[in-house]
Structure formats: C-alpha cells, structure tokens
Amino acid sequence: MASFEAEGRADLMARFCGPLPVAVIAGILGVSPTDAGRFGEWADDAARLLMSGHLPTDAWVRAAESFVTMQHHLAGLLSARRTAPADDLLSVLVQAATDPSGQLDMAKAVSYATAFVFAGHKTTTDLLGNAVHLLLLHPDTLAALVRDPSLAAAVVEETLRRDCPVPGTSRVANVDVAIGGVMIPKGARVFVLLGSANHDEAVVEAPSRFEPGRPDGGEHLGFGRGVHFCLGAPLARLQGRVALSVLTQRLQGLRLASDRPVQFRQVTMFRGPVSLDVAWDVEVQGSSA
Ligand code: HEM
C-alpha cells in the first residue's frame, strides 16, 4: 500500500495536480518552465491573502511580500515583451494595456497578468481536489471512471455544480433592485453565492447527491454567468478531464487513507481541501488520457 502519510505527508494535490495548473497557465502567459516553479511558490504564498481566514502576522507579511515580488517579476517580463513581442499571453496583455498613442499602462498590464496567474491556478487545483474527494466518497463512481475514462468530463461538470471551487463572488448594484422581496439599494455591494444557486432544489433534484451525468446539472453556475463568465472555462474543463483520467488510471485502488474528516479552507470565496490523505495499491506508469 502506498500512502501520502507513509511518504511523510506529501500531498496528493501537490504531487499530481498542484504543479499542473500553474505550469499550464505559466506556459500560456509565456513564463519559462524554469520560472514556473517560482510562480507556483509566489502564487501559493500570495493566495493566502485571499484564501486564508486567520493567519499569524508573519504569514500575512510573507504573503504580501510574495505578491509584490511576483508583480515586479511580471512587470519585468511585460517590459521585455514590449520591445520583443512573442507568441504568448503576456505580449497580448501588453497590447491590451497600451493606448492608441503607444503609452503602456504598466499597472493595468501587471494587474491583468496577476489576475490570470490567480484565476488560472488555485481554482483549477481546487477543482481537482474537490473532484478527487467526491470520487473517493463514491467508490462506485470512481470504479466506473476507471473502467471508462470518458466519464471524466461528466465528473468535472458535476463537481463544478456539487462542490464548486468558487462558491461566491461580489457585485455592486447599479440601480435600486428588489430580489426575493429584499430591496438592494443602488451602490450596495452584494455577495452572490454561486454555490447556493447550484444547490437550488427548484432546479436540481436532491442537490447534495453527487451524480455525474445527471440531467438537471448542466445549468450550474460554477463558472459564473453573464459578461464576467469565466474566460478560462474551456481550459479548466480540459485540465480537469485530463488530470482525472490520468490520475485514476495510474493510481489503482485509490482510496481515502484515514477516517478523519477532510478539512476545507476556512474562506467563503474559494472551496477546496487543505489536503487529502490517500492510499493506493499499484501505480501504473505511462498511462495518458
Ligand atoms: C475550475 C477552475 C475555475 C473556476 C471554478 C473558475 C470560476 C470563475 C468564476 C465563478 C468567474 C466569475 C467571477 C464573477 O462573475 O465575479 C470566473 C471569472 C474569470 N476566470 Fe475563471 N475559473 C476557473 C479557471 C480559470 C482559468 C484556468 C482561467 C485562466 C486561464 C480563468 C480566468 C478567469 C478570468 C480572467 C475571469 C474574469 C472574467 C471577467 O471578469 O470578464 N479562470 N472564473
């Protein structure tokens, strides 16, 4: 039996899934593979600013420092793209932040690039963590996925509905508006619970049930709705499908290694397990989706 406990608390997401989303988004941005690891560390540190409820002061300071270091590094890469554009997202962001007179708004370019690093990293890692957790709680579904890896797409969709990685977002009311009998005044900030909408009994039958392929699950709000609908949805779906197929093919006999309840991060904006203790019987090398 192999277990992450036995291997000294290496983490499933870090070993199989954590490096994947950051390497993918770094590649799309045009960050070199050697730099991608540093981006992962900065982004992990900086994510604590957004994702941790309570931290000791020195951890807040380290998170803030990592955030600023990453932004300076991105500014350097963006400046380089200005003089030597490449076929990558950083070069596109330089164009998007340059006005018709040729003036580059560096703050805007850095903020776009930072948004992509965050939006394309932790969310996808949490999608994988939540999906694996749900599969481990539903061994019949896991066995069906092992038999037929094409079910991974349905598992990704049902995870986005049942345990969405971004359960909440915020909006500011442009006008006075009444919703469900409550008057929301113009200018009010509203915290919108996408995760709650995904469990609306009026839309989804027995919403807590994890049922990939269910007929009423397709209208979920896991990627938001409207003009701000997630730009990275196709990429996240692809990464989820590939990672789940490969993981479940390679780690045969995958199961939870302890009865301890899985801890989720104590924040309302993002949902994902802090860690998963798992065990498996055999690791098959070289299988791919
Ligand atoms: C499972 C993974 C992901 C989830 C659950 C997710 C979820 C979301 C949600 C709910 C929104 C809407 C926020 C709002 O309306 O306030 C959003 C927006 C966005 N996402 Fe994702 N996302 C994921 C992956 C990605 C990836 C991989 C990228 C980039 C490659 C990305 C880039 C963005 C961007 C740029 C926006 C802002 C769009 C806008 O404001 O017009 N996301 N995402």
mmCIF file of C-alpha atoms and ligand atoms in Angstrom:
data_model
loop_
_atom_site.group_PDB
_atom_site.id
_atom_site.type_symbol
_atom_site.label_atom_id
_atom_site.label_comp_id
_atom_site.label_asym_id
_atom_site.label_seq_id
_atom_site.Cartn_x
_atom_site.Cartn_y
_atom_site.Cartn_z
ATOM 1 C CA MET A 1 0.000 0.000 0.000
ATOM 2 C CA ALA A 2 1.287 3.457 -0.823
ATOM 3 C CA SER A 3 0.079 6.370 1.201
ATOM 4 C CA PHE A 4 0.934 10.015 1.457
ATOM 5 C CA GLU A 5 1.048 9.583 5.254
ATOM 6 C CA ALA A 6 3.713 6.908 4.797
ATOM 7 C CA GLU A 7 5.649 9.159 2.443
ATOM 8 C CA GLY A 8 5.950 11.888 5.046
ATOM 9 C CA ARG A 9 2.847 13.910 4.326
ATOM 10 C CA ALA A 10 3.472 14.641 0.698
ATOM 11 C CA ASP A 11 0.145 15.898 -0.596
ATOM 12 C CA LEU A 12 -1.896 14.391 -3.418
ATOM 13 C CA MET A 13 -2.687 17.737 -4.992
ATOM 14 C CA ALA A 14 0.910 18.938 -4.750
ATOM 15 C CA ARG A 15 2.311 15.755 -6.246
ATOM 16 C CA PHE A 16 -0.150 15.138 -9.062
ATOM 17 C CA CYS A 17 -2.355 18.167 -9.532
ATOM 18 C CA GLY A 18 -0.785 21.261 -7.919
ATOM 19 C CA PRO A 19 2.089 21.700 -10.394
ATOM 20 C CA LEU A 20 -0.170 21.091 -13.386
ATOM 21 C CA PRO A 21 -2.413 24.191 -13.331
ATOM 22 C CA VAL A 22 0.431 26.609 -12.559
ATOM 23 C CA ALA A 23 2.677 25.077 -15.243
ATOM 24 C CA VAL A 24 -0.157 25.322 -17.776
ATOM 25 C CA ILE A 25 -1.044 28.946 -17.051
ATOM 26 C CA ALA A 26 2.668 29.882 -16.909
ATOM 27 C CA GLY A 27 3.163 28.312 -20.360
ATOM 28 C CA ILE A 28 0.209 30.249 -21.803
ATOM 29 C CA LEU A 29 1.460 33.522 -20.318
ATOM 30 C CA GLY A 30 4.936 32.872 -21.705
ATOM 31 C CA VAL A 31 6.737 32.315 -18.397
ATOM 32 C CA SER A 32 9.695 29.966 -18.894
ATOM 33 C CA PRO A 33 9.417 26.445 -17.421
ATOM 34 C CA THR A 34 12.294 27.232 -15.037
ATOM 35 C CA ASP A 35 10.373 30.265 -13.727
ATOM 36 C CA ALA A 36 7.063 28.403 -13.439
ATOM 37 C CA GLY A 37 8.104 26.771 -10.144
ATOM 38 C CA ARG A 38 8.860 30.164 -8.600
ATOM 39 C CA PHE A 39 5.496 31.444 -9.834
ATOM 40 C CA GLY A 40 3.832 28.491 -8.153
ATOM 41 C CA GLU A 41 5.506 29.350 -4.843
ATOM 42 C CA TRP A 42 4.700 33.064 -5.065
ATOM 43 C CA ALA A 43 1.138 32.365 -6.112
ATOM 44 C CA ASP A 44 0.692 29.841 -3.265
ATOM 45 C CA ASP A 45 2.027 32.374 -0.773
ATOM 46 C CA ALA A 46 0.038 35.223 -2.209
ATOM 47 C CA ALA A 47 -3.131 33.118 -2.379
ATOM 48 C CA ARG A 48 -3.068 33.047 1.411
ATOM 49 C CA LEU A 49 -4.036 36.727 1.281
ATOM 50 C CA LEU A 50 -7.265 35.736 -0.435
ATOM 51 C CA MET A 51 -7.823 32.230 0.799
ATOM 52 C CA SER A 52 -6.925 32.124 4.480
ATOM 53 C CA GLY A 53 -9.320 33.200 7.163
ATOM 54 C CA HIS A 54 -6.874 33.620 10.035
ATOM 55 C CA LEU A 55 -3.090 33.841 9.784
ATOM 56 C CA PRO A 56 -0.298 34.874 12.124
ATOM 57 C CA THR A 57 1.103 38.318 11.292
ATOM 58 C CA ASP A 58 4.378 36.993 9.857
ATOM 59 C CA ALA A 59 2.425 34.807 7.402
ATOM 60 C CA TRP A 60 0.420 37.862 6.219
ATOM 61 C CA VAL A 61 3.708 39.744 5.728
ATOM 62 C CA ARG A 62 5.248 36.870 3.758
ATOM 63 C CA ALA A 63 2.115 36.574 1.606
ATOM 64 C CA ALA A 64 2.175 40.315 0.861
ATOM 65 C CA GLU A 65 5.901 40.182 0.038
ATOM 66 C CA SER A 66 5.388 37.278 -2.364
ATOM 67 C CA PHE A 67 2.537 39.121 -4.044
ATOM 68 C CA VAL A 68 4.713 42.193 -4.635
ATOM 69 C CA THR A 69 7.727 40.095 -5.751
ATOM 70 C CA MET A 70 5.548 38.310 -8.287
ATOM 71 C CA GLN A 71 4.170 41.618 -9.578
ATOM 72 C CA HIS A 72 7.702 43.067 -10.001
ATOM 73 C CA HIS A 73 8.772 39.933 -11.842
ATOM 74 C CA LEU A 74 5.725 40.154 -14.124
ATOM 75 C CA ALA A 75 6.491 43.853 -14.791
ATOM 76 C CA GLY A 76 9.988 42.849 -15.932
ATOM 77 C CA LEU A 77 8.607 40.184 -18.283
ATOM 78 C CA LEU A 78 5.992 42.616 -19.653
ATOM 79 C CA SER A 79 8.669 45.280 -20.308
ATOM 80 C CA ALA A 80 10.709 42.705 -22.214
ATOM 81 C CA ARG A 81 7.640 41.805 -24.334
ATOM 82 C CA ARG A 82 7.190 45.464 -25.198
ATOM 83 C CA THR A 83 10.488 45.547 -27.064
ATOM 84 C CA ALA A 84 10.415 41.918 -28.229
ATOM 85 C CA PRO A 85 6.818 40.626 -28.548
ATOM 86 C CA ALA A 86 6.367 36.863 -28.570
ATOM 87 C CA ASP A 87 3.517 34.495 -29.349
ATOM 88 C CA ASP A 88 2.204 34.451 -25.779
ATOM 89 C CA LEU A 89 -0.428 35.943 -23.485
ATOM 90 C CA LEU A 90 1.991 38.441 -21.868
ATOM 91 C CA SER A 91 2.506 40.053 -25.294
ATOM 92 C CA VAL A 92 -1.278 40.228 -25.801
ATOM 93 C CA LEU A 93 -1.674 41.854 -22.369
ATOM 94 C CA VAL A 94 0.971 44.484 -23.275
ATOM 95 C CA GLN A 95 -1.079 45.353 -26.376
ATOM 96 C CA ALA A 96 -4.322 45.459 -24.365
ATOM 97 C CA ALA A 97 -2.785 47.887 -21.834
ATOM 98 C CA THR A 98 -1.255 50.203 -24.460
ATOM 99 C CA ASP A 99 -3.318 53.231 -25.513
ATOM 100 C CA PRO A 100 -3.577 54.481 -29.134
ATOM 101 C CA SER A 101 -0.679 56.922 -28.551
ATOM 102 C CA GLY A 102 1.570 53.958 -27.641
ATOM 103 C CA GLN A 103 1.648 54.664 -23.882
ATOM 104 C CA LEU A 104 1.773 51.440 -21.812
ATOM 105 C CA ASP A 105 -0.225 51.440 -18.571
ATOM 106 C CA MET A 106 2.095 49.066 -16.679
ATOM 107 C CA ALA A 107 -0.142 48.902 -13.578
ATOM 108 C CA LYS A 108 -3.017 47.710 -15.770
ATOM 109 C CA ALA A 109 -0.834 45.151 -17.591
ATOM 110 C CA VAL A 110 0.518 43.759 -14.305
ATOM 111 C CA SER A 111 -2.975 43.586 -12.844
ATOM 112 C CA TYR A 112 -4.245 41.621 -15.897
ATOM 113 C CA ALA A 113 -1.272 39.231 -15.697
ATOM 114 C CA THR A 114 -1.689 38.758 -11.931
ATOM 115 C CA ALA A 115 -5.398 38.033 -12.431
ATOM 116 C CA PHE A 116 -4.527 35.267 -14.893
ATOM 117 C CA VAL A 117 -1.940 33.705 -12.575
ATOM 118 C CA PHE A 118 -4.517 33.546 -9.760
ATOM 119 C CA ALA A 119 -7.628 32.788 -11.764
ATOM 120 C CA GLY A 120 -5.847 30.025 -13.646
ATOM 121 C CA HIS A 121 -4.073 28.360 -10.754
ATOM 122 C CA LYS A 122 -5.799 27.795 -7.426
ATOM 123 C CA THR A 123 -9.279 27.421 -8.899
ATOM 124 C CA THR A 124 -8.225 24.518 -11.098
ATOM 125 C CA THR A 125 -6.236 22.914 -8.277
ATOM 126 C CA ASP A 126 -9.380 23.116 -6.114
ATOM 127 C CA LEU A 127 -11.499 21.639 -8.902
ATOM 128 C CA LEU A 128 -9.171 18.626 -8.947
ATOM 129 C CA GLY A 129 -9.096 18.384 -5.129
ATOM 130 C CA ASN A 130 -12.886 18.563 -4.858
ATOM 131 C CA ALA A 131 -13.391 16.059 -7.684
ATOM 132 C CA VAL A 132 -10.952 13.521 -6.206
ATOM 133 C CA HIS A 133 -12.532 13.943 -2.774
ATOM 134 C CA LEU A 134 -16.034 13.328 -4.168
ATOM 135 C CA LEU A 135 -14.811 10.300 -6.133
ATOM 136 C CA LEU A 136 -13.203 8.821 -3.023
ATOM 137 C CA LEU A 137 -16.500 9.226 -1.173
ATOM 138 C CA HIS A 138 -18.305 7.482 -4.066
ATOM 139 C CA PRO A 139 -16.281 4.337 -4.878
ATOM 140 C CA ASP A 140 -18.863 3.112 -7.427
ATOM 141 C CA THR A 141 -18.448 6.300 -9.462
ATOM 142 C CA LEU A 142 -14.661 6.063 -9.121
ATOM 143 C CA ALA A 143 -14.764 2.453 -10.361
ATOM 144 C CA ALA A 144 -16.943 3.496 -13.318
ATOM 145 C CA LEU A 145 -14.411 6.223 -14.190
ATOM 146 C CA VAL A 146 -11.515 3.751 -14.001
ATOM 147 C CA ARG A 147 -13.406 1.467 -16.399
ATOM 148 C CA ASP A 148 -14.373 4.323 -18.734
ATOM 149 C CA PRO A 149 -12.113 7.440 -18.599
ATOM 150 C CA SER A 150 -14.509 9.283 -20.927
ATOM 151 C CA LEU A 151 -16.749 9.794 -17.852
ATOM 152 C CA ALA A 152 -14.201 12.372 -16.595
ATOM 153 C CA ALA A 153 -16.000 15.217 -18.411
ATOM 154 C CA ALA A 154 -19.254 14.453 -16.537
ATOM 155 C CA VAL A 155 -17.348 14.170 -13.227
ATOM 156 C CA VAL A 156 -15.831 17.622 -13.830
ATOM 157 C CA GLU A 157 -19.274 19.178 -14.532
ATOM 158 C CA GLU A 158 -20.907 17.563 -11.509
ATOM 159 C CA THR A 159 -18.001 18.671 -9.281
ATOM 160 C CA LEU A 160 -18.414 22.240 -10.567
ATOM 161 C CA ARG A 161 -22.070 22.031 -9.502
ATOM 162 C CA ARG A 162 -21.871 19.972 -6.300
ATOM 163 C CA ASP A 163 -18.651 21.432 -4.815
ATOM 164 C CA CYS A 164 -17.746 24.460 -6.906
ATOM 165 C CA PRO A 165 -14.228 25.879 -6.343
ATOM 166 C CA VAL A 166 -15.563 29.475 -6.489
ATOM 167 C CA PRO A 167 -18.746 29.381 -4.387
ATOM 168 C CA GLY A 168 -19.107 33.147 -4.132
ATOM 169 C CA THR A 169 -18.413 36.400 -5.910
ATOM 170 C CA SER A 170 -19.470 40.009 -5.442
ATOM 171 C CA ARG A 171 -21.392 42.618 -7.403
ATOM 172 C CA VAL A 172 -22.289 46.276 -6.911
ATOM 173 C CA ALA A 173 -25.913 47.222 -7.677
ATOM 174 C CA ASN A 174 -26.055 49.827 -10.486
ATOM 175 C CA VAL A 175 -29.675 50.685 -9.679
ATOM 176 C CA ASP A 176 -32.143 50.056 -6.852
ATOM 177 C CA VAL A 177 -33.332 46.498 -7.338
ATOM 178 C CA ALA A 178 -35.712 44.161 -5.468
ATOM 179 C CA ILE A 179 -34.724 40.490 -5.357
ATOM 180 C CA GLY A 180 -36.833 37.939 -3.482
ATOM 181 C CA GLY A 181 -38.674 40.743 -1.718
ATOM 182 C CA VAL A 182 -35.453 42.404 -0.476
ATOM 183 C CA MET A 183 -34.643 45.922 -1.699
ATOM 184 C CA ILE A 184 -30.963 46.292 -2.663
ATOM 185 C CA PRO A 185 -30.133 49.996 -2.942
ATOM 186 C CA LYS A 186 -28.026 51.412 -5.767
ATOM 187 C CA GLY A 187 -24.330 51.280 -4.843
ATOM 188 C CA ALA A 188 -24.728 48.365 -2.381
ATOM 189 C CA ARG A 189 -22.158 45.577 -2.586
ATOM 190 C CA VAL A 190 -23.787 42.153 -2.780
ATOM 191 C CA PHE A 191 -22.076 38.840 -2.058
ATOM 192 C CA VAL A 192 -23.559 36.357 -4.522
ATOM 193 C CA LEU A 193 -23.492 32.692 -3.502
ATOM 194 C CA LEU A 194 -22.964 30.683 -6.683
ATOM 195 C CA GLY A 195 -22.562 27.519 -4.599
ATOM 196 C CA SER A 196 -26.004 28.027 -3.065
ATOM 197 C CA ALA A 197 -27.584 28.561 -6.502
ATOM 198 C CA ASN A 198 -26.014 25.263 -7.580
ATOM 199 C CA HIS A 199 -27.944 23.570 -4.763
ATOM 200 C CA ASP A 200 -31.301 25.160 -5.579
ATOM 201 C CA GLU A 201 -33.935 22.428 -5.058
ATOM 202 C CA ALA A 202 -36.216 24.207 -7.531
ATOM 203 C CA VAL A 203 -33.670 23.455 -10.270
ATOM 204 C CA VAL A 204 -31.761 20.361 -9.150
ATOM 205 C CA GLU A 205 -33.344 17.261 -7.622
ATOM 206 C CA ALA A 206 -31.622 16.137 -4.391
ATOM 207 C CA PRO A 207 -28.834 18.702 -4.938
ATOM 208 C CA SER A 208 -26.423 17.192 -2.390
ATOM 209 C CA ARG A 209 -26.317 13.945 -4.338
ATOM 210 C CA PHE A 210 -23.120 13.561 -6.432
ATOM 211 C CA GLU A 211 -24.388 12.178 -9.703
ATOM 212 C CA PRO A 212 -22.174 12.782 -12.769
ATOM 213 C CA GLY A 213 -24.278 12.956 -15.936
ATOM 214 C CA ARG A 214 -27.475 13.932 -14.071
ATOM 215 C CA PRO A 215 -29.966 15.523 -16.493
ATOM 216 C CA ASP A 216 -30.572 18.641 -14.361
ATOM 217 C CA GLY A 217 -26.910 19.537 -13.608
ATOM 218 C CA GLY A 218 -25.914 21.300 -16.815
ATOM 219 C CA GLU A 219 -27.133 24.779 -15.878
ATOM 220 C CA HIS A 220 -24.740 25.172 -12.947
ATOM 221 C CA LEU A 221 -23.103 28.498 -12.090
ATOM 222 C CA GLY A 222 -19.655 27.082 -11.303
ATOM 223 C CA PHE A 223 -18.061 29.438 -13.836
ATOM 224 C CA GLY A 224 -20.406 32.362 -13.126
ATOM 225 C CA ARG A 225 -22.877 33.816 -15.627
ATOM 226 C CA GLY A 226 -23.152 36.790 -17.961
ATOM 227 C CA VAL A 227 -20.439 39.208 -19.100
ATOM 228 C CA HIS A 228 -17.961 38.031 -16.459
ATOM 229 C CA PHE A 229 -18.395 34.328 -17.285
ATOM 230 C CA CYS A 230 -15.047 32.610 -16.685
ATOM 231 C CA LEU A 231 -12.617 33.219 -19.538
ATOM 232 C CA GLY A 232 -10.685 30.092 -18.625
ATOM 233 C CA ALA A 233 -13.648 27.663 -18.509
ATOM 234 C CA PRO A 234 -12.593 25.602 -21.571
ATOM 235 C CA LEU A 235 -9.021 25.341 -20.245
ATOM 236 C CA ALA A 236 -10.179 24.382 -16.737
ATOM 237 C CA ARG A 237 -12.548 21.750 -18.147
ATOM 238 C CA LEU A 238 -9.770 20.295 -20.289
ATOM 239 C CA GLN A 239 -7.288 20.186 -17.414
ATOM 240 C CA GLY A 240 -9.889 18.606 -15.139
ATOM 241 C CA ARG A 241 -10.751 15.932 -17.690
ATOM 242 C CA VAL A 242 -7.117 15.052 -18.469
ATOM 243 C CA ALA A 243 -5.936 15.101 -14.837
ATOM 244 C CA LEU A 244 -8.799 12.935 -13.543
ATOM 245 C CA SER A 245 -8.428 10.362 -16.323
ATOM 246 C CA VAL A 246 -4.651 10.066 -15.833
ATOM 247 C CA LEU A 247 -4.818 10.060 -12.029
ATOM 248 C CA THR A 248 -7.480 7.369 -11.805
ATOM 249 C CA GLN A 249 -5.783 5.204 -14.452
ATOM 250 C CA ARG A 250 -2.375 5.460 -12.785
ATOM 251 C CA LEU A 251 -3.247 5.089 -9.097
ATOM 252 C CA GLN A 252 -5.155 1.835 -8.954
ATOM 253 C CA GLY A 253 -7.075 1.078 -5.785
ATOM 254 C CA LEU A 254 -7.147 4.786 -4.865
ATOM 255 C CA ARG A 255 -8.949 5.389 -1.566
ATOM 256 C CA LEU A 256 -9.011 7.655 1.480
ATOM 257 C CA ALA A 257 -6.289 6.606 3.920
ATOM 258 C CA SER A 258 -7.994 7.750 7.093
ATOM 259 C CA ASP A 259 -11.464 8.259 8.595
ATOM 260 C CA ARG A 260 -10.577 11.792 9.651
ATOM 261 C CA PRO A 261 -12.982 14.305 8.112
ATOM 262 C CA VAL A 262 -11.311 16.220 5.277
ATOM 263 C CA GLN A 263 -10.587 19.833 6.212
ATOM 264 C CA PHE A 264 -11.633 22.532 3.775
ATOM 265 C CA ARG A 265 -10.113 26.014 3.705
ATOM 266 C CA GLN A 266 -11.983 28.370 6.009
ATOM 267 C CA VAL A 267 -12.935 31.000 3.452
ATOM 268 C CA THR A 268 -16.184 31.730 1.646
ATOM 269 C CA MET A 269 -14.793 32.778 -1.769
ATOM 270 C CA PHE A 270 -12.903 29.554 -2.555
ATOM 271 C CA ARG A 271 -13.626 25.916 -1.737
ATOM 272 C CA GLY A 272 -11.011 23.207 -1.741
ATOM 273 C CA PRO A 273 -9.478 20.650 0.638
ATOM 274 C CA VAL A 274 -6.442 21.664 2.667
ATOM 275 C CA SER A 275 -5.045 18.170 1.990
ATOM 276 C CA LEU A 276 -6.217 14.660 1.181
ATOM 277 C CA ASP A 277 -4.675 11.590 2.820
ATOM 278 C CA VAL A 278 -4.935 8.789 0.291
ATOM 279 C CA ALA A 279 -3.642 5.292 -0.305
ATOM 280 C CA TRP A 280 -3.473 3.091 -3.388
ATOM 281 C CA ASP A 281 -2.284 -0.395 -4.326
ATOM 282 C CA VAL A 282 -0.426 -0.068 -7.609
ATOM 283 C CA GLU A 283 0.994 2.865 -9.571
ATOM 284 C CA VAL A 284 0.890 2.222 -13.319
ATOM 285 C CA GLN A 285 3.452 4.304 -15.188
ATOM 286 C CA GLY A 286 2.924 5.980 -18.504
ATOM 287 C CA SER A 287 -0.858 5.903 -18.943
ATOM 288 C CA SER A 288 -2.322 9.021 -20.511
ATOM 289 C CA ALA A 289 -5.762 10.369 -21.388
HETATM 290 C C1 HEM B 1 -12.099 25.192 -12.191
HETATM 291 C C2 HEM B 1 -11.449 26.296 -12.466
HETATM 292 C C3 HEM B 1 -12.121 27.647 -12.490
HETATM 293 C C4 HEM B 1 -13.256 28.089 -11.867
HETATM 294 C C5 HEM B 1 -14.194 27.305 -10.947
HETATM 295 C C6 HEM B 1 -13.444 29.466 -12.235
HETATM 296 C C7 HEM B 1 -14.508 30.246 -11.817
HETATM 297 C C8 HEM B 1 -14.737 31.525 -12.235
HETATM 298 C C9 HEM B 1 -15.898 32.308 -11.900
HETATM 299 C C10 HEM B 1 -17.045 31.844 -10.995
HETATM 300 C C11 HEM B 1 -15.778 33.506 -12.517
HETATM 301 C C12 HEM B 1 -16.793 34.646 -12.490
HETATM 302 C C13 HEM B 1 -16.486 35.616 -11.380
HETATM 303 C C14 HEM B 1 -17.546 36.706 -11.303
HETATM 304 O O1 HEM B 1 -18.519 36.702 -12.053
HETATM 305 O O2 HEM B 1 -17.380 37.558 -10.434
HETATM 306 C C15 HEM B 1 -14.514 33.493 -13.226
HETATM 307 C C16 HEM B 1 -14.005 34.562 -13.949
HETATM 308 C C17 HEM B 1 -12.774 34.545 -14.567
HETATM 309 N N1 HEM B 1 -11.941 33.470 -14.737
HETATM 310 FE FE1 HEM B 1 -12.229 31.630 -14.005
HETATM 311 N N2 HEM B 1 -12.417 29.835 -13.061
HETATM 312 C C18 HEM B 1 -11.591 28.760 -13.256
HETATM 313 C C19 HEM B 1 -10.452 28.692 -14.043
HETATM 314 C C20 HEM B 1 -9.933 29.747 -14.761
HETATM 315 C C21 HEM B 1 -8.751 29.687 -15.598
HETATM 316 C C22 HEM B 1 -7.946 28.418 -15.872
HETATM 317 C C23 HEM B 1 -8.545 30.946 -16.065
HETATM 318 C C24 HEM B 1 -7.462 31.489 -16.959
HETATM 319 C C25 HEM B 1 -6.787 30.811 -17.817
HETATM 320 C C26 HEM B 1 -9.615 31.786 -15.562
HETATM 321 C C27 HEM B 1 -9.759 33.124 -15.831
HETATM 322 C C28 HEM B 1 -10.825 33.884 -15.439
HETATM 323 C C29 HEM B 1 -10.948 35.301 -15.732
HETATM 324 C C30 HEM B 1 -9.916 36.158 -16.478
HETATM 325 C C31 HEM B 1 -12.163 35.715 -15.191
HETATM 326 C C32 HEM B 1 -12.761 37.115 -15.220
HETATM 327 C C33 HEM B 1 -13.682 37.256 -16.411
HETATM 328 C C34 HEM B 1 -14.324 38.641 -16.441
HETATM 329 O O3 HEM B 1 -14.414 39.319 -15.405
HETATM 330 O O4 HEM B 1 -14.754 39.047 -17.523
HETATM 331 N N3 HEM B 1 -10.432 31.020 -14.772
HETATM 332 N N4 HEM B 1 -13.905 32.268 -13.065
#
